[in-house]
Amino acid sequence: YEVIDEYSTNVTFEVSRNPGQAVSCDVTVLNQSFAIVGFLTVDVEASTSRSTVISSTIRTTELGVSGLVQDCR
């Protein structure tokens, strides 16, 4: 992850899935107290590749200190 400013954080992650399968991933940004200060569901389109690197900017309500993928389905 990369904190851009107090109100946005960029999270880059790799998604592995079956070729041709689209998935949605829930990405969260946490503050120093581990509270969620940003959330985004990222839709990853189907492709012929098994792995795809995604980079998304998540708006936050305050400064985030970590960004992570909660779930992909």
Coordinates of N, CA and C in Angstrom, one line a residue:
Y1 N 0.8 -1.2 0.0 CA 0.0 0.0 0.0 C 0.9 1.2 0.0
E2 N 0.3 2.4 -0.4 CA 1.0 3.6 -0.4 C 0.0 4.7 0.0
V3 N 0.3 5.4 1.1 CA -0.5 6.5 1.6 C -0.3 7.7 0.6
I4 N -1.3 8.2 0.0 CA -1.1 9.3 -1.0 C -1.3 10.6 -0.2
D5 N -2.3 10.7 0.7 CA -2.5 11.8 1.5 C -3.4 11.4 2.7
E6 N -3.9 12.4 3.4 CA -4.7 12.0 4.6 C -6.0 11.4 4.2
Y7 N -6.5 11.6 2.9 CA -7.8 11.1 2.5 C -7.8 10.1 1.4
S8 N -6.6 9.5 1.1 CA -6.6 8.5 0.1 C -5.3 7.6 0.2
T9 N -5.5 6.3 -0.1 CA -4.4 5.4 0.0 C -4.5 4.5 -1.2
N10 N -3.4 4.2 -1.8 CA -3.4 3.3 -3.0 C -3.0 1.9 -2.5
V11 N -3.7 0.9 -2.9 CA -3.5 -0.5 -2.6 C -3.2 -1.3 -3.8
T12 N -2.1 -1.9 -3.9 CA -1.8 -2.8 -5.1 C -1.7 -4.2 -4.6
F13 N -2.4 -5.1 -5.4 CA -2.4 -6.5 -5.0 C -2.6 -7.4 -6.2
E14 N -2.2 -8.7 -6.0 CA -2.3 -9.6 -7.1 C -3.5 -10.6 -6.8
V15 N -4.2 -10.8 -7.9 CA -5.4 -11.7 -7.8 C -5.1 -12.9 -8.7
S16 N -5.2 -14.1 -8.1 CA -5.0 -15.4 -8.8 C -6.4 -16.1 -8.8
R17 N -6.8 -16.4 -10.0 CA -8.1 -17.1 -10.2 C -8.0 -17.9 -11.5
N18 N -9.1 -18.7 -11.8 CA -9.1 -19.5 -13.0 C -9.2 -18.5 -14.2
P19 N -8.5 -18.8 -15.3 CA -8.7 -17.9 -16.5 C -10.1 -17.9 -16.9
G20 N -10.6 -16.7 -17.3 CA -11.9 -16.5 -17.7 C -12.9 -16.2 -16.6
Q21 N -12.4 -16.2 -15.4 CA -13.3 -15.9 -14.2 C -13.1 -14.5 -13.7
A22 N -14.2 -13.8 -13.6 CA -14.2 -12.4 -13.0 C -14.4 -12.6 -11.5
V23 N -13.8 -11.7 -10.7 CA -14.0 -11.7 -9.2 C -14.2 -10.3 -8.7
S24 N -14.7 -10.2 -7.5 CA -14.8 -8.9 -6.8 C -14.0 -9.1 -5.5
C25 N -13.2 -8.0 -5.2 CA -12.3 -8.1 -4.0 C -12.7 -6.9 -3.1
D26 N -12.8 -7.1 -1.8 CA -13.0 -6.1 -0.8 C -11.7 -5.6 -0.3
V27 N -11.4 -4.3 -0.4 CA -10.1 -3.8 0.0 C -10.4 -2.8 1.1
T28 N -9.7 -2.8 2.2 CA -9.9 -1.9 3.3 C -8.6 -1.2 3.7
V29 N -8.8 0.0 4.2 CA -7.7 0.8 4.8 C -8.0 1.0 6.3
L30 N -6.9 0.7 7.1 CA -7.1 0.8 8.5 C -6.3 2.0 9.1
N31 N -6.8 2.5 10.2 CA -6.0 3.6 10.9 C -5.1 2.9 12.0
Q32 N -4.5 3.8 12.8 CA -3.5 3.3 13.8 C -4.2 2.4 14.8
S33 N -5.5 2.6 15.0 CA -6.3 1.8 16.0 C -6.9 0.6 15.4
F34 N -6.6 0.3 14.2 CA -7.1 -0.8 13.4 C -8.6 -0.7 13.0
A35 N -9.1 0.5 13.1 CA -10.5 0.8 12.6 C -10.4 1.0 11.1
I36 N -11.5 0.6 10.4 CA -11.6 0.8 9.0 C -11.9 2.3 8.7
V37 N -11.0 2.9 7.9 CA -11.2 4.3 7.5 C -11.4 4.4 6.0
G38 N -11.4 3.3 5.3 CA -11.7 3.3 3.9 C -12.0 1.9 3.4
F39 N -12.9 1.8 2.4 CA -13.4 0.5 1.9 C -13.8 0.7 0.5
L40 N -13.4 -0.3 -0.3 CA -13.8 -0.3 -1.7 C -13.9 -1.8 -2.2
T41 N -15.0 -2.1 -2.9 CA -15.1 -3.4 -3.6 C -14.6 -3.1 -5.0
V42 N -13.5 -3.9 -5.4 CA -12.9 -3.8 -6.7 C -13.3 -4.9 -7.6
D43 N -13.9 -4.6 -8.7 CA -14.3 -5.7 -9.7 C -13.1 -5.9 -10.6
V44 N -12.7 -7.2 -10.7 CA -11.6 -7.6 -11.5 C -12.2 -8.4 -12.7
E45 N -12.0 -7.9 -13.9 CA -12.6 -8.5 -15.1 C -11.9 -9.8 -15.4
A46 N -12.7 -10.7 -16.1 CA -12.1 -12.0 -16.5 C -11.0 -11.7 -17.5
S47 N -10.0 -12.6 -17.6 CA -9.0 -12.5 -18.5 C -8.4 -13.9 -18.8
T48 N -7.6 -14.0 -19.8 CA -7.0 -15.3 -20.1 C -5.8 -15.6 -19.2
S49 N -5.4 -14.7 -18.4 CA -4.3 -14.9 -17.5 C -4.8 -15.4 -16.1
R50 N -4.0 -16.2 -15.5 CA -4.4 -16.7 -14.2 C -4.2 -15.6 -13.1
S51 N -3.2 -14.8 -13.2 CA -2.9 -13.8 -12.3 C -3.0 -12.4 -12.9
T52 N -3.5 -11.4 -12.1 CA -3.6 -10.0 -12.5 C -3.2 -9.2 -11.3
V53 N -2.4 -8.1 -11.6 CA -2.0 -7.1 -10.6 C -3.0 -6.0 -10.7
I54 N -3.6 -5.6 -9.6 CA -4.6 -4.5 -9.5 C -4.0 -3.4 -8.6
S55 N -4.3 -2.2 -9.0 CA -3.9 -1.0 -8.2 C -5.1 -0.1 -8.1
S56 N -5.6 0.1 -6.8 CA -6.8 0.9 -6.6 C -6.6 2.0 -5.6
T57 N -7.1 3.1 -5.8 CA -7.0 4.2 -4.8 C -8.3 4.2 -4.0
I58 N -8.2 4.1 -2.7 CA -9.3 4.1 -1.8 C -9.4 5.4 -1.0
R59 N -10.5 6.0 -1.1 CA -10.8 7.2 -0.3 C -10.9 6.9 1.2
T60 N -10.3 7.7 2.0 CA -10.4 7.4 3.5 C -10.9 8.6 4.2
T61 N -11.5 8.4 5.4 CA -12.0 9.4 6.3 C -11.0 10.1 7.1
E62 N -9.8 9.4 7.2 CA -8.7 10.0 8.0 C -7.4 9.2 7.5
L63 N -6.3 9.6 8.0 CA -5.0 9.0 7.6 C -5.0 7.5 7.8
G64 N -4.7 6.7 6.8 CA -4.6 5.3 6.9 C -3.2 4.9 7.2
V65 N -3.0 3.7 7.8 CA -1.6 3.3 8.1 C -1.4 1.9 7.5
S66 N -2.5 1.2 7.0 CA -2.3 0.0 6.3 C -3.4 -0.3 5.3
G67 N -3.2 -1.0 4.3 CA -4.2 -1.3 3.3 C -4.1 -2.8 3.0
L68 N -5.3 -3.5 3.0 CA -5.3 -4.9 2.8 C -6.5 -5.4 2.0
V69 N -6.4 -6.6 1.4 CA -7.5 -7.2 0.8 C -8.2 -8.1 1.8
Q70 N -9.5 -7.9 2.0 CA -10.2 -8.7 3.0 C -10.7 -10.0 2.4
D71 N -11.1 -10.0 1.1 CA -11.8 -11.1 0.5 C -11.9 -10.9 -1.0
C72 N -11.8 -12.0 -1.7 CA -12.1 -12.0 -3.1 C -13.1 -13.2 -3.4
R73 N -14.1 -12.9 -4.2 CA -15.1 -13.9 -4.5 C -15.6 -13.8 -5.9

